[in-house]
mmCIF file of N, CA, C and O in Angstrom:
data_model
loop_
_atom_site.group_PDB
_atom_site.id
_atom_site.type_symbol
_atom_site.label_atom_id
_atom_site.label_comp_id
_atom_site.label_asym_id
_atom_site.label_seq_id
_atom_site.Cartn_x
_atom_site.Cartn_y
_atom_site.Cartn_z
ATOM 1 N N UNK A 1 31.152 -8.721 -14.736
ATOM 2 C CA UNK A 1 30.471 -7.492 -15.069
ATOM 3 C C UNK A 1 29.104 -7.410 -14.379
ATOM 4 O O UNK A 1 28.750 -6.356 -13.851
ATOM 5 N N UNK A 2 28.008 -8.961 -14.370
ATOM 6 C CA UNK A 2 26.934 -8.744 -13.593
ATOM 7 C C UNK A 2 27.460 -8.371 -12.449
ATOM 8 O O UNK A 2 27.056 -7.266 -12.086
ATOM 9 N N UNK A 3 28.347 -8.974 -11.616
ATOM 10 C CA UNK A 3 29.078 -8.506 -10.248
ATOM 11 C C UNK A 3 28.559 -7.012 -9.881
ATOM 12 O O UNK A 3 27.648 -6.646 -9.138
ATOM 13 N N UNK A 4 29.342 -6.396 -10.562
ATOM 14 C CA UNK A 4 29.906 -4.647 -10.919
ATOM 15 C C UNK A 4 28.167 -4.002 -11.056
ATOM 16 O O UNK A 4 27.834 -3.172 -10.209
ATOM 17 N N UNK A 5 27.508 -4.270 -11.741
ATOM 18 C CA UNK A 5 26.020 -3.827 -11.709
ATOM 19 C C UNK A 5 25.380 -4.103 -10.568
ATOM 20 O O UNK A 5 24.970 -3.191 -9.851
ATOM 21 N N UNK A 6 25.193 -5.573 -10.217
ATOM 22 C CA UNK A 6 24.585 -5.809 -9.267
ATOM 23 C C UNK A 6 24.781 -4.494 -7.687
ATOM 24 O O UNK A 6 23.973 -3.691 -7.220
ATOM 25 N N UNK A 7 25.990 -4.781 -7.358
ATOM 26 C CA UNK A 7 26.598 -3.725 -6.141
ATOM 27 C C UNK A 7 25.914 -2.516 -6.581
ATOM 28 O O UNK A 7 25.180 -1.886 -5.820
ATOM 29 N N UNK A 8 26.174 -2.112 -8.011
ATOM 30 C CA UNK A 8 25.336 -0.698 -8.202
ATOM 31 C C UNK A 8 24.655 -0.631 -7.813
ATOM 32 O O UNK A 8 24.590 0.337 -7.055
ATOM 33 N N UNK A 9 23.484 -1.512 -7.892
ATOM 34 C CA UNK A 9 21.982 -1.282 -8.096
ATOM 35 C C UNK A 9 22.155 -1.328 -6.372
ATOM 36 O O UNK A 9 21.754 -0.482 -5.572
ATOM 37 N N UNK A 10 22.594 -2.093 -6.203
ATOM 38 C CA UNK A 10 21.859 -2.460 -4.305
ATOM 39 C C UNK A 10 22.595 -1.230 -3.381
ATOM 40 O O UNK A 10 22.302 -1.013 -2.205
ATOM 41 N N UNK A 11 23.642 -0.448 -4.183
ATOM 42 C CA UNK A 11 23.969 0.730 -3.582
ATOM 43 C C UNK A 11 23.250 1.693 -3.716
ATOM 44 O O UNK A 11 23.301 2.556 -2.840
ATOM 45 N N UNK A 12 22.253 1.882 -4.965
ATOM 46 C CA UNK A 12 21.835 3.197 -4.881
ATOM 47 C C UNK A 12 20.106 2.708 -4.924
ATOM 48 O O UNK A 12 19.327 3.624 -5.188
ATOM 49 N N UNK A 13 19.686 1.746 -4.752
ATOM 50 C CA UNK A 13 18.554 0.947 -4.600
ATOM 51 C C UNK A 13 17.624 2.054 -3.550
ATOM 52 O O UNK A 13 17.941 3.184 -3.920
ATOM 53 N N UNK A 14 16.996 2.115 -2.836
ATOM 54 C CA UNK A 14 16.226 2.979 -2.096
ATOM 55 C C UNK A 14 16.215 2.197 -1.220
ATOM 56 O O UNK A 14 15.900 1.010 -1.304
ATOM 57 N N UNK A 15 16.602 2.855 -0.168
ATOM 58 C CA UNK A 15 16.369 1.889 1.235
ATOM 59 C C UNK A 15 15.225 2.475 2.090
ATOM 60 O O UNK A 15 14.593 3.405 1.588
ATOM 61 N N UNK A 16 14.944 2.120 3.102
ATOM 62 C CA UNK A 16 13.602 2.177 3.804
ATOM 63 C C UNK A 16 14.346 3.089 4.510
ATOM 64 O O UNK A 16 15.512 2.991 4.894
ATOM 65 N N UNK A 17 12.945 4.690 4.747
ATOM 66 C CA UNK A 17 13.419 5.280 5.623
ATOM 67 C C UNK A 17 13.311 4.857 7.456
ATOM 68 O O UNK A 17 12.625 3.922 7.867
ATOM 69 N N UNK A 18 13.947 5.556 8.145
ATOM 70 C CA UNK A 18 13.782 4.984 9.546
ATOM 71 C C UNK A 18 12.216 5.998 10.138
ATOM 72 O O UNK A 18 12.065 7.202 10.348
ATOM 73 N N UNK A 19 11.504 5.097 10.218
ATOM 74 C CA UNK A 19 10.126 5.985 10.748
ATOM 75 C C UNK A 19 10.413 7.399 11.404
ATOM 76 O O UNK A 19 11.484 7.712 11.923
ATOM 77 N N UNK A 20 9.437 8.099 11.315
ATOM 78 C CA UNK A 20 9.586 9.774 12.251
ATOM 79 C C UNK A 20 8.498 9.384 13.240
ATOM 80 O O UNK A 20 7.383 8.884 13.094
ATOM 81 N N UNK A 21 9.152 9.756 14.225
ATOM 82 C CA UNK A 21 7.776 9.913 15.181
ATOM 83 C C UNK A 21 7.351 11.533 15.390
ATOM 84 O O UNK A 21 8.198 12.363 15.722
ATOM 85 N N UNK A 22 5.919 11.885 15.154
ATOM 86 C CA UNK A 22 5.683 12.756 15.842
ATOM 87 C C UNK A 22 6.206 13.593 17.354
ATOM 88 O O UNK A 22 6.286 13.005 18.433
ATOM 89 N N UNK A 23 6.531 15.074 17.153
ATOM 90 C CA UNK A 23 6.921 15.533 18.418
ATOM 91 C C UNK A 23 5.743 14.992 19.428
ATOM 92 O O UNK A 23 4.540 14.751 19.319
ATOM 93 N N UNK A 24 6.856 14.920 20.602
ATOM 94 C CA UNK A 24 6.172 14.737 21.971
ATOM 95 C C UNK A 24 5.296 13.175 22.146
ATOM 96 O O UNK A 24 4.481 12.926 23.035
ATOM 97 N N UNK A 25 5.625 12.471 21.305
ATOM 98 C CA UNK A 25 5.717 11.163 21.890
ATOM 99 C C UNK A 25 6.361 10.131 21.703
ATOM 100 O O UNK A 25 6.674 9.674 20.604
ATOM 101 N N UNK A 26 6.665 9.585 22.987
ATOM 102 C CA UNK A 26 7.403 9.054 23.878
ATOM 103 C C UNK A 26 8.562 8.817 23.364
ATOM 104 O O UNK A 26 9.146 7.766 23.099
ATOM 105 N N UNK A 27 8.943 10.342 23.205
ATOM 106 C CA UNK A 27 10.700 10.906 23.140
ATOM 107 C C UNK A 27 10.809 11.903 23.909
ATOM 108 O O UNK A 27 10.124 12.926 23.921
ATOM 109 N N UNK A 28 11.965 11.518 24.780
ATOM 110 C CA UNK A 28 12.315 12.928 26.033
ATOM 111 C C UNK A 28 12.537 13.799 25.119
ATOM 112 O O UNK A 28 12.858 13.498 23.969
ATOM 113 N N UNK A 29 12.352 15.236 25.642
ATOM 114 C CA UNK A 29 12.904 16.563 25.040
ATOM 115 C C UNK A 29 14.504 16.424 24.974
ATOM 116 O O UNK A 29 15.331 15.878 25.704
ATOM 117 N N UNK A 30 14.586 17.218 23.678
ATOM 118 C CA UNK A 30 15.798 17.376 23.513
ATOM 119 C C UNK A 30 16.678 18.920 23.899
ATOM 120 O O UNK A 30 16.732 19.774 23.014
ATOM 121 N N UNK A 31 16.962 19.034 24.484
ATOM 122 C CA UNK A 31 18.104 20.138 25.573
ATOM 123 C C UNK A 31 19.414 20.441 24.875
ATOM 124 O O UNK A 31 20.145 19.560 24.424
ATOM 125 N N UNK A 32 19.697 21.890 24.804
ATOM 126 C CA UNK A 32 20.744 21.964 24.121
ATOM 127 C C UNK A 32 21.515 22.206 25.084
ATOM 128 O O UNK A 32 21.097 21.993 26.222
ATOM 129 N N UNK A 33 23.365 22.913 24.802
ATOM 130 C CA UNK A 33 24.566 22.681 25.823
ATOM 131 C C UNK A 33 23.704 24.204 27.068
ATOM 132 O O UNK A 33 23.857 24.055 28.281
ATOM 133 N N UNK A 34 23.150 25.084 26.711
ATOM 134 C CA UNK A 34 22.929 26.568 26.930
ATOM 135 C C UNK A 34 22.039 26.277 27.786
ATOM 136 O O UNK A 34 22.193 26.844 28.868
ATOM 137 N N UNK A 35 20.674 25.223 27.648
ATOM 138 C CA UNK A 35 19.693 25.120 28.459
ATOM 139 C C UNK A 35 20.017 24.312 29.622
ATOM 140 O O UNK A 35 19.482 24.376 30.729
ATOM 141 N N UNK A 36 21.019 23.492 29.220
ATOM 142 C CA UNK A 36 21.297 22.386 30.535
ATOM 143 C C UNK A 36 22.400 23.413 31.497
ATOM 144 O O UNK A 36 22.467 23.247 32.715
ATOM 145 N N UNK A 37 23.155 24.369 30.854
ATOM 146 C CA UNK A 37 23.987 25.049 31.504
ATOM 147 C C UNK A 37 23.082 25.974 32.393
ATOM 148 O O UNK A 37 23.310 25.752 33.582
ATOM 149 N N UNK A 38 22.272 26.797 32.227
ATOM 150 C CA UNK A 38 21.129 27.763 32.613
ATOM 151 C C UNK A 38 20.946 26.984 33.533
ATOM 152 O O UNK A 38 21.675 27.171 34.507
ATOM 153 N N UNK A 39 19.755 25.617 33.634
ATOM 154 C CA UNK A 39 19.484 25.037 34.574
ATOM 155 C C UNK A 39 20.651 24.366 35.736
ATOM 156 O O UNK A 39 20.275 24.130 36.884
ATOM 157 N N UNK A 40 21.642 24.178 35.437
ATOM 158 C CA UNK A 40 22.232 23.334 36.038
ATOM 159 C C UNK A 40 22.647 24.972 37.106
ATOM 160 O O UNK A 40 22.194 25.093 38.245
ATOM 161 N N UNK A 41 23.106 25.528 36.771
ATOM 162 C CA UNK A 41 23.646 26.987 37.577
ATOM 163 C C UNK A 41 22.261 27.593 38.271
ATOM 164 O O UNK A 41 22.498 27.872 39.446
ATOM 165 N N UNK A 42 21.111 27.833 37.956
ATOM 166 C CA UNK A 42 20.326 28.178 38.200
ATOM 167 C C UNK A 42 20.173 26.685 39.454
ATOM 168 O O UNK A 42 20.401 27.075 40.600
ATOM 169 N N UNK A 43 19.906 25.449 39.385
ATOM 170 C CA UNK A 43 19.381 24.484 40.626
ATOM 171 C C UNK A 43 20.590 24.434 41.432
ATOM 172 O O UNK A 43 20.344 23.892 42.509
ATOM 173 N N UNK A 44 22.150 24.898 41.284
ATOM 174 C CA UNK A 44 22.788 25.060 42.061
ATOM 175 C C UNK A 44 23.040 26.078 43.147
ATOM 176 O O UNK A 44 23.569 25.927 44.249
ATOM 177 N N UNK A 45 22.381 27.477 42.398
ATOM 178 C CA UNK A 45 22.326 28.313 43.691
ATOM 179 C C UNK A 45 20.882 27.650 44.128
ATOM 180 O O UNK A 45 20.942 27.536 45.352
ATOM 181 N N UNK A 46 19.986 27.308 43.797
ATOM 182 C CA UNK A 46 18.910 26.832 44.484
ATOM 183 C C UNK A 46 18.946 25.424 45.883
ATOM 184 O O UNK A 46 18.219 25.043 46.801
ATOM 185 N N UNK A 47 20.490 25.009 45.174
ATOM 186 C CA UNK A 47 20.650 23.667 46.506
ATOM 187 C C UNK A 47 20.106 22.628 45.801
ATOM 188 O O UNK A 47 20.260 21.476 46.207
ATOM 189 N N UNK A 48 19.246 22.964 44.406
ATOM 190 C CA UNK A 48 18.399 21.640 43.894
ATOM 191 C C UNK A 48 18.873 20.753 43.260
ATOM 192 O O UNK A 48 18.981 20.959 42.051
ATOM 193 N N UNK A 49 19.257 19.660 43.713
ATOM 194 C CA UNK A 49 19.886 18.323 43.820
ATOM 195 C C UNK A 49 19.443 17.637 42.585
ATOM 196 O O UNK A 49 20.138 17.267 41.639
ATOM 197 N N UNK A 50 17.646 17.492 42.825
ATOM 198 C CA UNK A 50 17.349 16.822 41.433
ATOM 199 C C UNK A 50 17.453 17.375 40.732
ATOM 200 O O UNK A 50 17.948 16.665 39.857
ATOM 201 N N UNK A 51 17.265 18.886 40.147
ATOM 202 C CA UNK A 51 17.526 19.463 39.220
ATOM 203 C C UNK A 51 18.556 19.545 38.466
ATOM 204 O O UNK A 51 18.367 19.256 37.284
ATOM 205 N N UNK A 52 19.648 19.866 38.797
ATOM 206 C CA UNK A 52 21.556 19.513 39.090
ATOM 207 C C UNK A 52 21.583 18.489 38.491
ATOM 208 O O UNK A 52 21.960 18.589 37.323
ATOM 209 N N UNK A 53 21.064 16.553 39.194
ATOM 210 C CA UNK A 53 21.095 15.980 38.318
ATOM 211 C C UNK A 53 20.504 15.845 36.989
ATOM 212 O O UNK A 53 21.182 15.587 35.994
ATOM 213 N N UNK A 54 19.061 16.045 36.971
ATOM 214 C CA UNK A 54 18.503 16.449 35.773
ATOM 215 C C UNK A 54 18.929 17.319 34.375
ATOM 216 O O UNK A 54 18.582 17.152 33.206
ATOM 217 N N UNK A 55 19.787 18.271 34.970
ATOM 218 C CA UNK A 55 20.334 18.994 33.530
ATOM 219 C C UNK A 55 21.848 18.352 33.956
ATOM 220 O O UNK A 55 22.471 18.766 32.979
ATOM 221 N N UNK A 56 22.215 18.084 34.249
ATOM 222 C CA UNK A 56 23.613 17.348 34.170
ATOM 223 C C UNK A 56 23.304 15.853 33.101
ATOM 224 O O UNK A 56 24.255 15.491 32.409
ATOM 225 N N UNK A 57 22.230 15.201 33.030
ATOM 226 C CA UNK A 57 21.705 13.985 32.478
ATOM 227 C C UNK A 57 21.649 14.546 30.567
ATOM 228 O O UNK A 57 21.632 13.778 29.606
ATOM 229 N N UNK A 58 21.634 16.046 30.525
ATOM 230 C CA UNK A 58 20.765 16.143 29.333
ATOM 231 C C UNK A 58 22.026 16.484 28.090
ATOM 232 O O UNK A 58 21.943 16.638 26.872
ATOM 233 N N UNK A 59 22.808 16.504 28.734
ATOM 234 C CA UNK A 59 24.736 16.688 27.368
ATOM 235 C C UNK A 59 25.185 16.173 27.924
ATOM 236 O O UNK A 59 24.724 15.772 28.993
ATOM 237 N N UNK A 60 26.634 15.842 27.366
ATOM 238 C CA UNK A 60 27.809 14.822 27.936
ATOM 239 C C UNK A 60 28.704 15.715 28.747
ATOM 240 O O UNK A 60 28.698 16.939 28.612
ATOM 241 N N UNK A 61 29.294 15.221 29.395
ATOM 242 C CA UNK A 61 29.519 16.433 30.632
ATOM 243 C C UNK A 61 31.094 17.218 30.320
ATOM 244 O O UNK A 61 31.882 17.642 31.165
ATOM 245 N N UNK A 62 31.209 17.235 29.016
ATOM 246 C CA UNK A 62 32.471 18.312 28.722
ATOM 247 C C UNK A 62 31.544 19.529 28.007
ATOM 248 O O UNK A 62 31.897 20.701 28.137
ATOM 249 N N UNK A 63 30.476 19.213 27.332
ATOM 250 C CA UNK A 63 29.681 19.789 26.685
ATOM 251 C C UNK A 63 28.737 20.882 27.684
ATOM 252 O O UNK A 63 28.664 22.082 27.423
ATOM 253 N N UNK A 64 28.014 20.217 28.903
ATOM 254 C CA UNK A 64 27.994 20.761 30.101
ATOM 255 C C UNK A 64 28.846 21.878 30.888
ATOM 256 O O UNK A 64 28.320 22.805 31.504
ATOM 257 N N UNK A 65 30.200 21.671 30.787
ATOM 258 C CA UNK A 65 31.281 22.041 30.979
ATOM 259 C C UNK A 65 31.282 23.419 30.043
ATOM 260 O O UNK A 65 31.119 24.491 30.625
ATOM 261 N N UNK A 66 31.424 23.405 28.914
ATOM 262 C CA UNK A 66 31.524 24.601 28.314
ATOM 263 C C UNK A 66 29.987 25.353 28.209
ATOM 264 O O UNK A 66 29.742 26.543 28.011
ATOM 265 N N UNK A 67 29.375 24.610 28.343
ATOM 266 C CA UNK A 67 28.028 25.897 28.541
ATOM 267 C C UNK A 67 28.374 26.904 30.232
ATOM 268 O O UNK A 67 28.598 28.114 30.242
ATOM 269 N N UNK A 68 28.338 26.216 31.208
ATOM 270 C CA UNK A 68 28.490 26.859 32.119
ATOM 271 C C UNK A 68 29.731 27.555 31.931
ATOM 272 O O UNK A 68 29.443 28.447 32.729
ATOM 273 N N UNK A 69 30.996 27.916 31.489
ATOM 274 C CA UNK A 69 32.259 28.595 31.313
ATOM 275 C C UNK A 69 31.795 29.588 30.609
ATOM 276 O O UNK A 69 32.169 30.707 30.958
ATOM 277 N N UNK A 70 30.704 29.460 29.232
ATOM 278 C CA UNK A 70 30.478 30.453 28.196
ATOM 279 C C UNK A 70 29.107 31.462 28.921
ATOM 280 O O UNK A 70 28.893 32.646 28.662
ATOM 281 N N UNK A 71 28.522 30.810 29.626
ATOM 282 C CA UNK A 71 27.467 31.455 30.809
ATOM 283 C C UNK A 71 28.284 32.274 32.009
ATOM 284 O O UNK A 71 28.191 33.501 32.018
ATOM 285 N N UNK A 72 28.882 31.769 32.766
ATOM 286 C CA UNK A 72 29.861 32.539 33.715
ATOM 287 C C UNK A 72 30.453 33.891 32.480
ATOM 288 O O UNK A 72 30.227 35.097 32.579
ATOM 289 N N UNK A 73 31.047 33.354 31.650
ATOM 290 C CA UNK A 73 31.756 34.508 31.114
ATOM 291 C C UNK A 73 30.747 35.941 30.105
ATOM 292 O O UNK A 73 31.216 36.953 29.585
ATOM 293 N N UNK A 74 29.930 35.674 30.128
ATOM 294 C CA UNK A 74 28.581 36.323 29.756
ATOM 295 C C UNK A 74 28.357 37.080 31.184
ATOM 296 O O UNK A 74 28.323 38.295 31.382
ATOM 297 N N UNK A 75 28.193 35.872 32.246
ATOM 298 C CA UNK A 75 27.619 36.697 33.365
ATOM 299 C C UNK A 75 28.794 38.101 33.735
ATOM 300 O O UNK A 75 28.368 39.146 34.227
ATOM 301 N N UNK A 76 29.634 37.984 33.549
ATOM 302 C CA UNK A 76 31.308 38.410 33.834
ATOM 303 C C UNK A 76 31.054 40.186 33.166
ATOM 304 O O UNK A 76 30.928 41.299 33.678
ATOM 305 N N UNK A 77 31.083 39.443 31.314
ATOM 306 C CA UNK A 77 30.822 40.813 30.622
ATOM 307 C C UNK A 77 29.473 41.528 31.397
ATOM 308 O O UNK A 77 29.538 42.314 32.342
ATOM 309 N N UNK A 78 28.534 41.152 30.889
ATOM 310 C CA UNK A 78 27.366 42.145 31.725
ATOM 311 C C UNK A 78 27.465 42.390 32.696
ATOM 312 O O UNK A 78 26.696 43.339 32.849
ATOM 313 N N UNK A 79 28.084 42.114 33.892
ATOM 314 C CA UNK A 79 27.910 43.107 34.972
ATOM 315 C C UNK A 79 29.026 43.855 35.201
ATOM 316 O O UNK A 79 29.105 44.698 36.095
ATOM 317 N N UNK A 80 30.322 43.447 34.046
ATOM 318 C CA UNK A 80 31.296 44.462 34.007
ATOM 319 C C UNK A 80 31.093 45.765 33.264
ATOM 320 O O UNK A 80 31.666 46.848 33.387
ATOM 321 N N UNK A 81 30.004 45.321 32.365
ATOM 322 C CA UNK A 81 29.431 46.710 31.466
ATOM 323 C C UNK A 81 28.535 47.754 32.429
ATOM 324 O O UNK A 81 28.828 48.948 32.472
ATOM 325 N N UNK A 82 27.124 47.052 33.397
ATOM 326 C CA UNK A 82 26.918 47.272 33.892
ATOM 327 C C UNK A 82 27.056 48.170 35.084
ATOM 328 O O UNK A 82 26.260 49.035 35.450
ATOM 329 N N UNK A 83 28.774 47.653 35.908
ATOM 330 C CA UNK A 83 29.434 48.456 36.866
ATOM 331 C C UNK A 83 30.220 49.399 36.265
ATOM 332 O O UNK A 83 30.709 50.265 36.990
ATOM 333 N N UNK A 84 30.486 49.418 34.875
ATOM 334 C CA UNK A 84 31.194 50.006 34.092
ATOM 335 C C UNK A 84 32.992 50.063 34.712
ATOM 336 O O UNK A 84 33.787 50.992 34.854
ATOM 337 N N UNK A 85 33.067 48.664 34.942
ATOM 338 C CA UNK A 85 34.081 48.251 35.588
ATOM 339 C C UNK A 85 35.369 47.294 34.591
ATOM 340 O O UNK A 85 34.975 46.816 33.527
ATOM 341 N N UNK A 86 36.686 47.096 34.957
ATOM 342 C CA UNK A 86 36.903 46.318 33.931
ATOM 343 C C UNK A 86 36.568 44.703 34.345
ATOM 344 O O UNK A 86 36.544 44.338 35.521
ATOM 345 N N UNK A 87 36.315 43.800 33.211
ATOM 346 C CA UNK A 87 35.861 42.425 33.549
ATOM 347 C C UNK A 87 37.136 41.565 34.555
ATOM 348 O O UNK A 87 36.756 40.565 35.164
ATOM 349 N N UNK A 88 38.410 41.937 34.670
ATOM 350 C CA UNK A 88 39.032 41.075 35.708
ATOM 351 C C UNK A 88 38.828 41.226 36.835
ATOM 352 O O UNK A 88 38.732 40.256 37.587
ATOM 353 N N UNK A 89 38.678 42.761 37.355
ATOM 354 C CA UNK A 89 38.298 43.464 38.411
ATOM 355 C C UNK A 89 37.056 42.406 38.957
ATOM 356 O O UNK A 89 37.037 41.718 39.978
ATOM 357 N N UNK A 90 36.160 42.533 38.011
ATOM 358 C CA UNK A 90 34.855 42.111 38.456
ATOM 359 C C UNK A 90 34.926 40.682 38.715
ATOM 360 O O UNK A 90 34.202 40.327 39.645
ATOM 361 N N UNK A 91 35.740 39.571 38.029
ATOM 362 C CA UNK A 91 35.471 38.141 38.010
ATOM 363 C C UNK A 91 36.341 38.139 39.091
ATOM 364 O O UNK A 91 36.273 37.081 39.717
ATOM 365 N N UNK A 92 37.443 39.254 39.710
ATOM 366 C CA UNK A 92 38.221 38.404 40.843
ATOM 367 C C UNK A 92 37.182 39.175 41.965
ATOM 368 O O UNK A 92 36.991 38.597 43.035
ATOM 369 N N UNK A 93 36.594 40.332 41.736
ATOM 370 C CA UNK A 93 35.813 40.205 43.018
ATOM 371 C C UNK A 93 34.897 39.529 43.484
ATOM 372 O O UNK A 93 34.636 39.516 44.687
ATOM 373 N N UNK A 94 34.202 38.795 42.514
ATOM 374 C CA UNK A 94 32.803 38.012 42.895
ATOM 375 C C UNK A 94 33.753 36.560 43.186
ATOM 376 O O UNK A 94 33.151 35.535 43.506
ATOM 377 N N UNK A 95 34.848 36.554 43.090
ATOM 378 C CA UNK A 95 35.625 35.733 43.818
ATOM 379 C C UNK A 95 36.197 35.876 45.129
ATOM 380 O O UNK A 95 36.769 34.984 45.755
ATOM 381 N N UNK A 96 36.000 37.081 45.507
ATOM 382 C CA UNK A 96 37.115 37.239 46.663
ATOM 383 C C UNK A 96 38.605 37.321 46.655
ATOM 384 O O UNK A 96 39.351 37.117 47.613
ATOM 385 N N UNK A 97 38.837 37.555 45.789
ATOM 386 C CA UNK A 97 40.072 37.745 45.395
ATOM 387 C C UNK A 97 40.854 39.039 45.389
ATOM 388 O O UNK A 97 40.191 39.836 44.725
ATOM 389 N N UNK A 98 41.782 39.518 45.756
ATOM 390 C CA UNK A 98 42.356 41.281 46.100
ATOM 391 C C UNK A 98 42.471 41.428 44.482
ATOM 392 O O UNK A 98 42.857 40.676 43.587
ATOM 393 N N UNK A 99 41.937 42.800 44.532
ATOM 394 C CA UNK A 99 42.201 43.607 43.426
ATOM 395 C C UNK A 99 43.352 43.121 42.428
ATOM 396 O O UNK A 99 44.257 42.338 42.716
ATOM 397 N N UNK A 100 43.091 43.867 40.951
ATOM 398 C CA UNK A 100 44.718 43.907 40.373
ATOM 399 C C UNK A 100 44.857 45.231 40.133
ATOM 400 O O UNK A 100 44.087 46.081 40.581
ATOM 401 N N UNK A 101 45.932 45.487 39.354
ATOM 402 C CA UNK A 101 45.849 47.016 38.492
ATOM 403 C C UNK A 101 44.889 47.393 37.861
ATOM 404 O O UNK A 101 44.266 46.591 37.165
ATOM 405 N N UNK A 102 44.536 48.698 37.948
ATOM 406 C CA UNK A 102 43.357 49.341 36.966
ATOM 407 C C UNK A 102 43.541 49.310 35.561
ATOM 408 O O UNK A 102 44.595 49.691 35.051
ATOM 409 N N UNK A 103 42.602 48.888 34.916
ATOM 410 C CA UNK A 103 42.356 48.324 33.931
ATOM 411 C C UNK A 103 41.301 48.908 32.968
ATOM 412 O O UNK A 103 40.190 49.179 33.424
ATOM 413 N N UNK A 104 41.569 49.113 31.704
ATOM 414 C CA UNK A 104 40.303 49.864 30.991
ATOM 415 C C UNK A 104 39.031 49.167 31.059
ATOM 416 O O UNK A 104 38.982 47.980 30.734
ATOM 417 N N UNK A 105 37.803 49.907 31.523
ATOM 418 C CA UNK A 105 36.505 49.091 31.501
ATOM 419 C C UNK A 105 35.848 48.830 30.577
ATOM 420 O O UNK A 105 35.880 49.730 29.739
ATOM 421 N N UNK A 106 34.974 47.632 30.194
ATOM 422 C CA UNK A 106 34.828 46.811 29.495
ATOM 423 C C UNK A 106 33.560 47.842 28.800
ATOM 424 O O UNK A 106 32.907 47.450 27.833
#
C-alpha cells in the first residue's frame, strides 16, 4: 500500500519547470511553413542561393513543400480573379501549356 502512495505522490509531486528564456536571446527566430515558403519563392526568382538555402533550413522539407503548393495556388486564384479568367486557363498558361476548353471564370 506504501508502494501505491508513494508512485502517487512522485507522480503528481511538482516537477521543475524547464527555464524560459527571454525573446531574442540566443534562440534563432522561429519561421512558420508560409514565411519560409514566401522567402524560398521570392530568393528563387531572385537566383538567391543563400537565401533558398536559408528558408529551406527553417521547416522540414514536406512542410516547405506544402507552403509553396498553397502559395502557387493563391498566386493561381488571384490573378485568375484578376484576368477574370478561369484558374486552369491561367495555371496552364503561366506554364506554357496550349489552352483547354472554356471554362467558367473564377
Amino acid at each position: 500500500m506504501v508502494r501505491v502512495f508513494a508512485r502517487f505522490r512522485k507522480f503528481f509531486t511538482a516537477r521543475p519547470a524547464r527555464p524560459v528564456q527571454p525573446a531574442g536571446h540566443d534562440r534563432p527566430p522561429q519561421h512558420n511553413v508560409f514565411e519560409a515558403a514566401a522567402t524560398y519563392v521570392a530568393a528563387s526568382v531572385d537566383d538567391d542561393w543563400d537565401r533558398i538555402d536559408e528558408a529551406a533550413g527553417w521547416v522540414a522539407p514536406d512542410a516547405l513543400v506544402f507552403g509553396i503548393n498553397e502559395l502557387a495556388c493563391r498566386a493561381v486564384i488571384a490573378l485568375a480573379r484578376e484576368r477574370n479568367e478561369p484558374v486552369e486557363s491561367v495555371a496552364r498558361g503561366l506554364l506554357g501549356l496550349p489552352g483547354t476548353e472554356p471554362s467558367r471564370p473564377i
